[in-house]
GROMACS .gro file of C-alpha atoms in nm:
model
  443
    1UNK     CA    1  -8.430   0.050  13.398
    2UNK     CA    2  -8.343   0.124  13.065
    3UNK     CA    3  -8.155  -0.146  12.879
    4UNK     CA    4  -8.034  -0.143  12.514
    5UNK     CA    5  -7.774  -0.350  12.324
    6UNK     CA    6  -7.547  -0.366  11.993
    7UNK     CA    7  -7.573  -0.752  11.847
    8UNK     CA    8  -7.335  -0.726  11.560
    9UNK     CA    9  -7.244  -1.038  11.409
   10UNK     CA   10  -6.830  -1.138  11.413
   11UNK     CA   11  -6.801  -1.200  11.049
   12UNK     CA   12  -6.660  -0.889  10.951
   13UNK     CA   13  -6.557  -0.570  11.040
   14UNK     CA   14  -6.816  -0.282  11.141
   15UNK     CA   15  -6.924  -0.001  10.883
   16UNK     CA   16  -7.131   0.300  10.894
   17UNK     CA   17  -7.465   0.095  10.879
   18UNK     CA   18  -7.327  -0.081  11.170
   19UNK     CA   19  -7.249   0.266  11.396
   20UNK     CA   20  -7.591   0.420  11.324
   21UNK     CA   21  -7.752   0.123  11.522
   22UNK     CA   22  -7.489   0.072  11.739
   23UNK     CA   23  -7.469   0.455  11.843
   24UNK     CA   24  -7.864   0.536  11.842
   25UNK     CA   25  -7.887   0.222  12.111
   26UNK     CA   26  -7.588   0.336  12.332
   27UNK     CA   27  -7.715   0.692  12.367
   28UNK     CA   28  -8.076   0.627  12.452
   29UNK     CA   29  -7.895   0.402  12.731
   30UNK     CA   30  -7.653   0.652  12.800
   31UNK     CA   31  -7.970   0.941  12.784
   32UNK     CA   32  -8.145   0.739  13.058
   33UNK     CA   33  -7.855   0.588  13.313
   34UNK     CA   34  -7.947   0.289  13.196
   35UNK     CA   35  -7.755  -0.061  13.035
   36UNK     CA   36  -7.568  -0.063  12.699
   37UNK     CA   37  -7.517  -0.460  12.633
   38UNK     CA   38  -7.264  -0.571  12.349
   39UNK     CA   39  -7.439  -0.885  12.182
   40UNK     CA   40  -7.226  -1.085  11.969
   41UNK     CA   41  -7.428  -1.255  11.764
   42UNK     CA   42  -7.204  -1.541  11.652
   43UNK     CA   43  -7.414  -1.850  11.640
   44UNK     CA   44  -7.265  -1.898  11.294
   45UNK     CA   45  -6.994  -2.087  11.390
   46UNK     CA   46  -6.830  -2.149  10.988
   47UNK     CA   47  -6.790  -1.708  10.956
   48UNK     CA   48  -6.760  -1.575  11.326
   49UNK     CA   49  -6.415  -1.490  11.358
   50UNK     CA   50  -6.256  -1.404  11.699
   51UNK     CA   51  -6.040  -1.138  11.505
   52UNK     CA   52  -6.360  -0.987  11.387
   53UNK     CA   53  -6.527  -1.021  11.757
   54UNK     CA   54  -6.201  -0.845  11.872
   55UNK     CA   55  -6.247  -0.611  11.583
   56UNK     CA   56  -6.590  -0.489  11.692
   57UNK     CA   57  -6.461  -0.385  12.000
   58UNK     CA   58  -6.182  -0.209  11.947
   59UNK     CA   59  -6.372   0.039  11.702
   60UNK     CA   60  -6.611   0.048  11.976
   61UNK     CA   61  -6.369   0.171  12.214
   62UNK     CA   62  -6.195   0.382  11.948
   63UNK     CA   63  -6.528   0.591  11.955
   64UNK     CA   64  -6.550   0.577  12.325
   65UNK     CA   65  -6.867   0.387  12.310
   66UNK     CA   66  -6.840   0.153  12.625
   67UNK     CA   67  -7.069  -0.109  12.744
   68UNK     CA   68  -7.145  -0.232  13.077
   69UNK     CA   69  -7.112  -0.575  12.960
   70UNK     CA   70  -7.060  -0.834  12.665
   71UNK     CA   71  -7.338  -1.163  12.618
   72UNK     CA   72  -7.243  -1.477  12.309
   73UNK     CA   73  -7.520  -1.630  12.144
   74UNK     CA   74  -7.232  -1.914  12.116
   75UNK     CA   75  -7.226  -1.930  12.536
   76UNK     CA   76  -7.646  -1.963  12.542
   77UNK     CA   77  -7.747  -2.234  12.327
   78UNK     CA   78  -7.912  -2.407  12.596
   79UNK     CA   79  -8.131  -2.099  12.662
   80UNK     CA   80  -8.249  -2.133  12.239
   81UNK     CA   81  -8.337  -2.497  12.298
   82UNK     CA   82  -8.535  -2.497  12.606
   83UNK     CA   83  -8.727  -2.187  12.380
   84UNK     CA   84  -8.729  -2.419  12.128
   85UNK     CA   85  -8.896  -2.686  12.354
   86UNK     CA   86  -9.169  -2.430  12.485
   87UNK     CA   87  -9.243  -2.328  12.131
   88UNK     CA   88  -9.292  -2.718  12.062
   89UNK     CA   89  -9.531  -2.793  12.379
   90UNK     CA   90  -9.730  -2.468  12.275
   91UNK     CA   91  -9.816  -2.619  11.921
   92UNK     CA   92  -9.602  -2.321  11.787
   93UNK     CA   93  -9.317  -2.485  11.598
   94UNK     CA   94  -9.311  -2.768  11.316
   95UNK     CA   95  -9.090  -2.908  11.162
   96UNK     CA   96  -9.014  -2.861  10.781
   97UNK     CA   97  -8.812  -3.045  10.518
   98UNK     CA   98  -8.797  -2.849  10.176
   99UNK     CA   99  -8.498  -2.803  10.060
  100UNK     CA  100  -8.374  -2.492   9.908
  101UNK     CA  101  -8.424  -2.541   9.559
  102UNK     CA  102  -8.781  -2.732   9.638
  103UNK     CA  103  -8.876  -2.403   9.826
  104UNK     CA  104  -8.712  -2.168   9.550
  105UNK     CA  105  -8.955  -2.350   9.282
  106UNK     CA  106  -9.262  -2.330   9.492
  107UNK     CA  107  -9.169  -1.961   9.518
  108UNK     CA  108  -9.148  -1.876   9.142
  109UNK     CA  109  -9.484  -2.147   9.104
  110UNK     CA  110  -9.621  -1.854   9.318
  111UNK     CA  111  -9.476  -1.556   9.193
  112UNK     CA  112  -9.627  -1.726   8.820
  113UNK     CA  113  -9.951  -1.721   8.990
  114UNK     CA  114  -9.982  -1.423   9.101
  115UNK     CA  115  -9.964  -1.503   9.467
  116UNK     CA  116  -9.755  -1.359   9.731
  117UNK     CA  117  -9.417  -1.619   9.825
  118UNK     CA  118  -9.526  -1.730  10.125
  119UNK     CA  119  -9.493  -2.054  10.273
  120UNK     CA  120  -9.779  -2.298  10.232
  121UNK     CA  121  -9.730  -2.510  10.569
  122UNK     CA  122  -9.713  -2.789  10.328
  123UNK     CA  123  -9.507  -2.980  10.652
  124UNK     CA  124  -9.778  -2.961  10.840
  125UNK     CA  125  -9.979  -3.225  10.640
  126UNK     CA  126  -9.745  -3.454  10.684
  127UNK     CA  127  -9.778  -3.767  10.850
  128UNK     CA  128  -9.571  -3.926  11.148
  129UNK     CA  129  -9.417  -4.181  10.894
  130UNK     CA  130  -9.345  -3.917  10.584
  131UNK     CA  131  -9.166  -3.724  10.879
  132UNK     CA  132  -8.934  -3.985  10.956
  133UNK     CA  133  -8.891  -4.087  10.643
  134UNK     CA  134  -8.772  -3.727  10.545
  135UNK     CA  135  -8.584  -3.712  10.834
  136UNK     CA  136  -8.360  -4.026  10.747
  137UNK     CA  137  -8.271  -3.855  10.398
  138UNK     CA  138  -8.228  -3.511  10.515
  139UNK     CA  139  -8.180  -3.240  10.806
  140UNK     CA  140  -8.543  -3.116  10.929
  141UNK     CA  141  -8.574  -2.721  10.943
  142UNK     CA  142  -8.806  -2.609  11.229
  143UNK     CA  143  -9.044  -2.305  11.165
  144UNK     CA  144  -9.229  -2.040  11.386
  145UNK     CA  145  -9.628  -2.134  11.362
  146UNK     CA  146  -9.763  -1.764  11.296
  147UNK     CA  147 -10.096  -1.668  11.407
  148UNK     CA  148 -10.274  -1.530  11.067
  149UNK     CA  149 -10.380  -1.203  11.247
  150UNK     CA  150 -10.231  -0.836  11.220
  151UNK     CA  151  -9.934  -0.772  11.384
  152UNK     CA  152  -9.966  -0.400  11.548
  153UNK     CA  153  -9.691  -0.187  11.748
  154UNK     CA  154  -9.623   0.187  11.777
  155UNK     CA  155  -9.294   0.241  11.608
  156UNK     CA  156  -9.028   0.478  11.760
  157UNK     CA  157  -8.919   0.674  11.380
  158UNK     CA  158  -9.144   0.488  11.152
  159UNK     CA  159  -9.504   0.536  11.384
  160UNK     CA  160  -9.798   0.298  11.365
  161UNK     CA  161  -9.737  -0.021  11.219
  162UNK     CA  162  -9.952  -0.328  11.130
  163UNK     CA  163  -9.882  -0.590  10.850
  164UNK     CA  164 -10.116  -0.910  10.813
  165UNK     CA  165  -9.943  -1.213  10.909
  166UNK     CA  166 -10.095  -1.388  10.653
  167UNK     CA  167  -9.848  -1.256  10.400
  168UNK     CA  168  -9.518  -1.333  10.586
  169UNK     CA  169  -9.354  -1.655  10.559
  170UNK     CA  170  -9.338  -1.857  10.889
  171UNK     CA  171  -9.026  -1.804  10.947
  172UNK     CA  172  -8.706  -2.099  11.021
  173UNK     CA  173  -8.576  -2.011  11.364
  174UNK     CA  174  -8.341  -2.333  11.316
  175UNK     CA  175  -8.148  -2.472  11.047
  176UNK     CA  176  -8.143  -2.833  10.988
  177UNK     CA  177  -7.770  -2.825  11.032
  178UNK     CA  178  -7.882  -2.731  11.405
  179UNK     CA  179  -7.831  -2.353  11.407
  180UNK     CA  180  -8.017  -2.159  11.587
  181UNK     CA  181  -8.098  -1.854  11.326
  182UNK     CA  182  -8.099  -1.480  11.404
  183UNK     CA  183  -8.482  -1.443  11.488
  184UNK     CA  184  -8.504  -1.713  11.764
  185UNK     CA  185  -8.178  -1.648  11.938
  186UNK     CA  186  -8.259  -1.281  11.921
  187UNK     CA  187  -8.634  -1.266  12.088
  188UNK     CA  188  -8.484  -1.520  12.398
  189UNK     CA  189  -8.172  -1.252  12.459
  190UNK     CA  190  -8.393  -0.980  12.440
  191UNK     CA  191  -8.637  -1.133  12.676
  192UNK     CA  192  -8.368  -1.300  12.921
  193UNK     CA  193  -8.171  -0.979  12.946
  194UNK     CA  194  -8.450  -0.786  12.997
  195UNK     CA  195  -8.407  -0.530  12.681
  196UNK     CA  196  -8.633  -0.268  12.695
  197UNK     CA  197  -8.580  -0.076  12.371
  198UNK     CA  198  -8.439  -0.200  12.005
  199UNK     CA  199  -8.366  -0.012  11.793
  200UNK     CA  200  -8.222  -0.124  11.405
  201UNK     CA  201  -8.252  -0.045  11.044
  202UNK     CA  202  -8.577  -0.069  10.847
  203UNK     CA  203  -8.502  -0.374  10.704
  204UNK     CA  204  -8.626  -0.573  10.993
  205UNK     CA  205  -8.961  -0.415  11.003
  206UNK     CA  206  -9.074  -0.746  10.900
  207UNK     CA  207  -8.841  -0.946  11.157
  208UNK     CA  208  -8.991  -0.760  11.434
  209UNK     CA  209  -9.367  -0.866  11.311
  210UNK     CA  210  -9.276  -1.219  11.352
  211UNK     CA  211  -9.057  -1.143  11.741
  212UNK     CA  212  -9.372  -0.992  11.871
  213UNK     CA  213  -9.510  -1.277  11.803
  214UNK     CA  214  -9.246  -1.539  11.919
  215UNK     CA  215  -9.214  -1.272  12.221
  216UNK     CA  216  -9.562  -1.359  12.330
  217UNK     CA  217  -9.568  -1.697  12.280
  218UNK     CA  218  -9.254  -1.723  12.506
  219UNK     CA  219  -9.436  -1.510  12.758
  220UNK     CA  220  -9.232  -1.235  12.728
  221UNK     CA  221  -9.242  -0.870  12.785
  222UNK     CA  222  -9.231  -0.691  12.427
  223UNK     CA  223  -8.966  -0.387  12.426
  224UNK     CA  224  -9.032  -0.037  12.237
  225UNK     CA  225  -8.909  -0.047  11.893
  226UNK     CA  226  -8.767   0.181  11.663
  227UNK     CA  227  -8.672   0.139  11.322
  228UNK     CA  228  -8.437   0.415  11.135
  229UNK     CA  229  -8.402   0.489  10.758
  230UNK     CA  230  -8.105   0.313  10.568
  231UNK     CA  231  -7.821   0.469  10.439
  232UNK     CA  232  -7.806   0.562  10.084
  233UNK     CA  233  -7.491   0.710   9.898
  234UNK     CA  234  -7.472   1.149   9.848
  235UNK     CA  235  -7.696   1.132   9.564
  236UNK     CA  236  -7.953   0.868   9.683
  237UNK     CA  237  -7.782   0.575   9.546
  238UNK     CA  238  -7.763   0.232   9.713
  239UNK     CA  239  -7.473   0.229   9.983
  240UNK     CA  240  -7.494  -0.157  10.069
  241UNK     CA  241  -7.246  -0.248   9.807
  242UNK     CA  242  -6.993  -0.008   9.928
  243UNK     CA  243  -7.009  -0.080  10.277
  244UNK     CA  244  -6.726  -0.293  10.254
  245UNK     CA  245  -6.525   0.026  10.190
  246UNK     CA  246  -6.705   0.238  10.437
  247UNK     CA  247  -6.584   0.026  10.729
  248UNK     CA  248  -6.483   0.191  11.082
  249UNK     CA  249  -6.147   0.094  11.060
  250UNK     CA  250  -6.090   0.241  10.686
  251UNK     CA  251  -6.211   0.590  10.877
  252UNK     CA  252  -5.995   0.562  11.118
  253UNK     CA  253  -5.720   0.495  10.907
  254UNK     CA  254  -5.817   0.793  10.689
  255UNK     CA  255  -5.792   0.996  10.985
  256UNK     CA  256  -6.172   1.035  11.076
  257UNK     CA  257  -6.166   1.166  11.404
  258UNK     CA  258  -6.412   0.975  11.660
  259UNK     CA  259  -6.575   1.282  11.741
  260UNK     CA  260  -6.630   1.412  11.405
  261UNK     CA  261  -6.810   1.090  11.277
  262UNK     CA  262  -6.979   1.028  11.618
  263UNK     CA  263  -7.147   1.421  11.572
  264UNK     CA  264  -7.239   1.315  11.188
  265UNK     CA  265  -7.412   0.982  11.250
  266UNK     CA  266  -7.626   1.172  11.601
  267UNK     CA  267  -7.767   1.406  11.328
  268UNK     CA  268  -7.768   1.211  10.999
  269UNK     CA  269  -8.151   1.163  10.938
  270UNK     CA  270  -8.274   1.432  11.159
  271UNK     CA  271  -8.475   1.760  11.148
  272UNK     CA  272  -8.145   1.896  11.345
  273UNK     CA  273  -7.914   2.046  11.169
  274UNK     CA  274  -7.539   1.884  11.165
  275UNK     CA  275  -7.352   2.028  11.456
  276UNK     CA  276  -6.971   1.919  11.572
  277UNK     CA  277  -6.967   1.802  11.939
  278UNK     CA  278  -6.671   1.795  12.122
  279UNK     CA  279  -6.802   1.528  12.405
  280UNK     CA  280  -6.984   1.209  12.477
  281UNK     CA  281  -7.189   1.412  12.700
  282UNK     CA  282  -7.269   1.657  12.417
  283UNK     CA  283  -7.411   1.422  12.194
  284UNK     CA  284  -7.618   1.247  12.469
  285UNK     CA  285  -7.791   1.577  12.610
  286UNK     CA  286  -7.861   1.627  12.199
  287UNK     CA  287  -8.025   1.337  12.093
  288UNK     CA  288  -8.380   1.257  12.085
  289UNK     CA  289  -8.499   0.960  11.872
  290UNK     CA  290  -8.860   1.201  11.810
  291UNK     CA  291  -8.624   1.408  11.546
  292UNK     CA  292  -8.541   1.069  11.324
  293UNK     CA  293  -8.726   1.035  10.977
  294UNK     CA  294  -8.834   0.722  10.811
  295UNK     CA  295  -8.672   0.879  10.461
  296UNK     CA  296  -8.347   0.711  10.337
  297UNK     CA  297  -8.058   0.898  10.457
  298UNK     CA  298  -7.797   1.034  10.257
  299UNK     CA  299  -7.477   0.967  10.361
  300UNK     CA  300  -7.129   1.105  10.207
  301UNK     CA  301  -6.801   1.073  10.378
  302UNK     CA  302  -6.665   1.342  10.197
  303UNK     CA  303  -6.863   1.571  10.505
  304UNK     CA  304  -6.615   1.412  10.762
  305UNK     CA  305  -6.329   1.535  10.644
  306UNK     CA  306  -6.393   1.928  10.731
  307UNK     CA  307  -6.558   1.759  11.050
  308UNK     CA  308  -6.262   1.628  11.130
  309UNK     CA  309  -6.052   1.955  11.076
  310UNK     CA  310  -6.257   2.160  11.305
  311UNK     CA  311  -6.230   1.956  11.550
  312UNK     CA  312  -5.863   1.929  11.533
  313UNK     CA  313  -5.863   2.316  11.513
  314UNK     CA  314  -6.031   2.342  11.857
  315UNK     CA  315  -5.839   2.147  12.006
  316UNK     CA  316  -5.546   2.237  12.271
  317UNK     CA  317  -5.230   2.139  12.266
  318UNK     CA  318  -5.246   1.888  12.551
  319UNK     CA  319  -5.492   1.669  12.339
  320UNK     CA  320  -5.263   1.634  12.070
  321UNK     CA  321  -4.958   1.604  12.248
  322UNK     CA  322  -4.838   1.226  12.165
  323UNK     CA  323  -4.924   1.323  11.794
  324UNK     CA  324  -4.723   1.618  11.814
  325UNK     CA  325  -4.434   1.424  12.007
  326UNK     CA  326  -4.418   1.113  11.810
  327UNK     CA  327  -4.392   1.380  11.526
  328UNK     CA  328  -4.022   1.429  11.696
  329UNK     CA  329  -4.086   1.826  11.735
  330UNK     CA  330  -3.869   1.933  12.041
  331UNK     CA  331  -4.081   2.009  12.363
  332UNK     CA  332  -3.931   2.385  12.376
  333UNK     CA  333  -4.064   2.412  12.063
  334UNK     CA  334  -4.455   2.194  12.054
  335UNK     CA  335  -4.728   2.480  12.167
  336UNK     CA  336  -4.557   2.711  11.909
  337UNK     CA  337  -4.556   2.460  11.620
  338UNK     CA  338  -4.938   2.338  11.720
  339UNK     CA  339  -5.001   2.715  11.698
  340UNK     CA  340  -4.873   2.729  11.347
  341UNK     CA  341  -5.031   2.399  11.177
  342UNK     CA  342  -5.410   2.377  11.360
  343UNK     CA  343  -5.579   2.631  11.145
  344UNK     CA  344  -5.413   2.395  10.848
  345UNK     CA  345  -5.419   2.070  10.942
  346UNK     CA  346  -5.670   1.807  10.806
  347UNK     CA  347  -5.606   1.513  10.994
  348UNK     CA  348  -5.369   1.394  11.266
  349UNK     CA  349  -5.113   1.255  11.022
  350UNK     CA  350  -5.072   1.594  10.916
  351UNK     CA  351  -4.886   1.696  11.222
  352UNK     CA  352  -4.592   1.465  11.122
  353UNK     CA  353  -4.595   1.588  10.770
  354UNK     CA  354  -4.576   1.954  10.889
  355UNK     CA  355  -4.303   1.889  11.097
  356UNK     CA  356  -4.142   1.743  10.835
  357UNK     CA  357  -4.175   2.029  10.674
  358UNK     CA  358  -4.040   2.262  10.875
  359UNK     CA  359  -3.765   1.999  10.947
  360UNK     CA  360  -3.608   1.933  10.580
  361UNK     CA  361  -3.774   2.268  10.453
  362UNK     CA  362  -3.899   2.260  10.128
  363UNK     CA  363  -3.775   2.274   9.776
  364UNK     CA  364  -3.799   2.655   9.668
  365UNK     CA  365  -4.054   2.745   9.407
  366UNK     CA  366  -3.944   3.077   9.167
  367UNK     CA  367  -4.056   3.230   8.921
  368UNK     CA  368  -3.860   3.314   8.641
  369UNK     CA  369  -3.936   3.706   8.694
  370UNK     CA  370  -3.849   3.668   9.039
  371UNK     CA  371  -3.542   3.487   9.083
  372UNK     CA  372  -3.317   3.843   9.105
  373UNK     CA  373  -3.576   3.967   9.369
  374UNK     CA  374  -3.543   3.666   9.563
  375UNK     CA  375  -3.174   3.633   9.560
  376UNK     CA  376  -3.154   4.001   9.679
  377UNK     CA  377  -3.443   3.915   9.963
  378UNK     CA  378  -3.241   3.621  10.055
  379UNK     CA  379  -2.912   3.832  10.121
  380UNK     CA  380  -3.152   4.004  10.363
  381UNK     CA  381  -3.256   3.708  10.568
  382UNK     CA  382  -3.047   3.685  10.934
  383UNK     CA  383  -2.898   3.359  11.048
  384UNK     CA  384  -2.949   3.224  11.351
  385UNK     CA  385  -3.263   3.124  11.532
  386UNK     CA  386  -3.555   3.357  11.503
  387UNK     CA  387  -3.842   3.481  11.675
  388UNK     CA  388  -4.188   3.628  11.536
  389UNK     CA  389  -4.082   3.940  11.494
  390UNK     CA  390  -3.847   3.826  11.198
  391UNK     CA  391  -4.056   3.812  10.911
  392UNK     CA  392  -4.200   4.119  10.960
  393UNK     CA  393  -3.875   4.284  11.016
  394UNK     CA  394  -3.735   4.107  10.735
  395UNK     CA  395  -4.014   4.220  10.494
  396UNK     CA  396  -3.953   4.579  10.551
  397UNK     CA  397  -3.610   4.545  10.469
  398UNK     CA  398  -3.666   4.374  10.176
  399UNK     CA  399  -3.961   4.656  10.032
  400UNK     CA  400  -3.723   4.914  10.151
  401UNK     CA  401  -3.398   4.811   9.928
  402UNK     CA  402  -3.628   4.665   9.633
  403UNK     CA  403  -3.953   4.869   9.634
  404UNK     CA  404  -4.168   4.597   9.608
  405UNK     CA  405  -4.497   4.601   9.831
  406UNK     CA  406  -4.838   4.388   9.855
  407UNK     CA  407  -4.884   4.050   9.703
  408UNK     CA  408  -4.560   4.141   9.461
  409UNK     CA  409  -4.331   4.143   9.795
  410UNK     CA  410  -4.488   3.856  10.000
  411UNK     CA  411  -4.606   3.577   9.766
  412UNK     CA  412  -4.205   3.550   9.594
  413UNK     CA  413  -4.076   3.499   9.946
  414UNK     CA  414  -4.371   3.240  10.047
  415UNK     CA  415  -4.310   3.015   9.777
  416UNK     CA  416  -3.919   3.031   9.792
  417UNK     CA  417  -3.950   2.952  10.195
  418UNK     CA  418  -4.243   2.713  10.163
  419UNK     CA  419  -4.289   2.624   9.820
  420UNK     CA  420  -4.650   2.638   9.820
  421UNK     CA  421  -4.897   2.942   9.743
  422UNK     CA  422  -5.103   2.907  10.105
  423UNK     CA  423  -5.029   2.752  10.470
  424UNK     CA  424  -4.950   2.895  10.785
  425UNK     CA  425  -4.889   3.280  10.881
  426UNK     CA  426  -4.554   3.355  10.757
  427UNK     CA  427  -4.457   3.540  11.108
  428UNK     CA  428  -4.508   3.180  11.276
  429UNK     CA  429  -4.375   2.964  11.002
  430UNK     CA  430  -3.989   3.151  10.987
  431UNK     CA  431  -3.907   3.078  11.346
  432UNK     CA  432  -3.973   2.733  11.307
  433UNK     CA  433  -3.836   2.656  10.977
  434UNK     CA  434  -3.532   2.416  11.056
  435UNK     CA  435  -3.396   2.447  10.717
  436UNK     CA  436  -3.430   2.735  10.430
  437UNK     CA  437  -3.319   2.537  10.129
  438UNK     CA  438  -3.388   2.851   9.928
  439UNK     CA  439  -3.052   2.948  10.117
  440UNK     CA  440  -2.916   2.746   9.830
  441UNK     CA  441  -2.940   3.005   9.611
  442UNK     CA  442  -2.726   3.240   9.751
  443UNK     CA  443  -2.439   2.956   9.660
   0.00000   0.00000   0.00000
């Protein structure tokens, strides 16, 4: 069986960086009829938050990406030290005590030299005494023993990868405070739970050479893995310091619909072209991880803005029917308004703002030149409700007694209505206008 998972980390809220992974895992689950695990990866016990754990899921759930079931690193410590244990008995794990500034010097020593800043296993040469001394002034950090070999694997996006060993850093899979770090608790999940593809940003290329390794010295079964492209801003410009402002929560609040930033992020990075899907079934039978690039992706959110208006604009009147209720328009009166407003309506909060609109009206915008022609049109205009037929009926009367025609006739009487140049078709907009304050006029 096919099982993938999402291991976010509950110390803040999720951002676009955060969906690609999240989404690319769920629908090569979802593809397959196979497992979709959410991981929380909150080991960190000073920044996980349960606001942000609750956080994760809700936007989750907001873009109708479910899981069959949710695992915390928190709940399996005992399943990172009995690793921990095997990787001691094997010879693979030793026990360091550098601190940081001791390693940050024997970095730049390095980096002076000419030498690549890897660590030089100086912990190994020490002896049972120096350890224990060391160990009474200060916590012991425990490192991954690497086997100085290349480190091979066929890469979903990125293809065939190898980097020496030799020039990675073994790496600290614990802490001397005791936590268990990202790498270690990571390879025992993925083995335990029986993951069978991972798939994550390029910036763990180098994370994944040292797994494979802790994988097989655990005995474990190595999934597939697939590394896409990171996001860049529209003009190729580094997006990590904005992702604080690109968060899920900030799109949904703009009125992002789920839909419209779940087709973007499918595509993003492809040789497809961007197409709006209209279901979670859609987007599965469309994906294929073959199509992803190892190029940075540009990524604007300016693109899911008209996104999100098409999909609005397709949309029936059942699906927005709580929007268009909680608006307050009258249910005699809701398929004609959502007639009206879907070719010109952005987002979901602009459902309330048209019926606003047609609720208070709108202050009445004349032109000086116009102001006699309007008055007269206005003197023309029946009380009492109207249907469709009114504006058109209306207009006539109006070119008939003034002998204006085209643009000259119509745009006066749109802006004195409306008060803006462009928005719904007139013939729609007059039956539902609850108040003509251009009435006014007429004293």
């Amino acid at each position: 069986m096919t099982i993938t998972r999402f291991a976010p980390s509950p110390t803040g809220y999720l951002h676009v960086g955060n969906l690609r992974t999240a989404l690319f895992n769920w629908l090569i689950a979802r593809k397959a009829g196979g497992q979709f695990i959410l991981r929380l990866d909150d080991t960190d016990p000073e920044r996980s938050k349960q606001e942000y754990a609750d956080a994760i899921q809700a936007d989750l759930e907001w873009l109708g990406l479910s899981w069959d079931r949710v695992e915390r690193q928190s709940e399996r410590l005992d399943r990172y030290a009995a690793a921990a244990d095997a990787l001691r008995e094997n010879g693979r794990f030793y026990e360091a005590f550098e601190t940081p500034t001791e390693l940050d010097l024997k970095r730049k020593k390095q980096l002076n030299m000419g030498r690549p800043p890897v660590y030089d296993r100086a912990a190994l040469a020490l002896g049972a005494e120096e350890r224990d001394t060391l160990r009474a002034e200060r916590g012991g950090h425990w490192r991954f023993k690497l086997e100085h070999e290349r480190i091979e694997w066929a890469d979903g996006i990125l293809g065939d990868i190898s980097i020496d060993a030799a020039s990675v850093s073994d790496p600290v899979l614990i802490r001397g405070d005791g936590q268990v770090l990202y790498t270690l608790a990571s390879v025992v999940d993925d083995t335990e739970m029986g993951v069978t593809h991972v798939v994550r940003g390029s910036d763990h290329v180098t994370n994944t050479a040292t797994q494979i390794q802790i994988i097989e010295a655990l005995g474990g079964q190595l999934p597939a893995f697939a590394h896409h492209s990171l996001l860049t801003g529209p003009k190729g410009e580094a997006l990590s310091k904005r992702l604080g402002t690109l968060s899920l929560r900030d799109l949904r609040a703009a009125g992002v619909e789920p839909m419209a930033l779940l087709s973007l992020m499918a595509r993003l990075g492809s040789s497809d072209p961007i197409e709006l899907r209209h279901s979670h079934q859609e987007l599965i039978d469309g994906f294929d991880l073959d199509r992803f690039g190892a190029a940075p992706t540009k990524f604007d959110e300016a693109d899911l803005f008209p996104l999100t208006a098409r999909y609005l604009q397709s949309l029936p009147l059942e699906a927005v029917a709580e929007d268009v209720a909680a608006a307050g328009v009258p249910a005699d009166k809701a398929q004609d308004f959502w007639d009206a407003i879907r070719e010109n309506t952005a987002t979901r909060a602009g459902i309330a703002e048209w019926w606003a609109f047609f609720r208070d009206g709108a202050a009445p915008v004349i032109e000086p030149e116009d102001r006699e022609f309007v008055v007269e049109a206005l003197r023309l205009l029946p009380e009492g409700p109207l249907d469709r037929d009114a504006w058109g009926k209306w207009t006539a009367e109006v070119k008939a007694a003034t002998g204006r025609k085209g643009r000259g006739l119509f745009r006066p009487l749109r802006l004195a209505l409306t008060g803006r140049e462009k928005g719904p078709e007139m013939d729609r907009v007059l039956p539902l206008l609850q108040t003509i304050r251009a009435r006014e006029l007429l004293g």
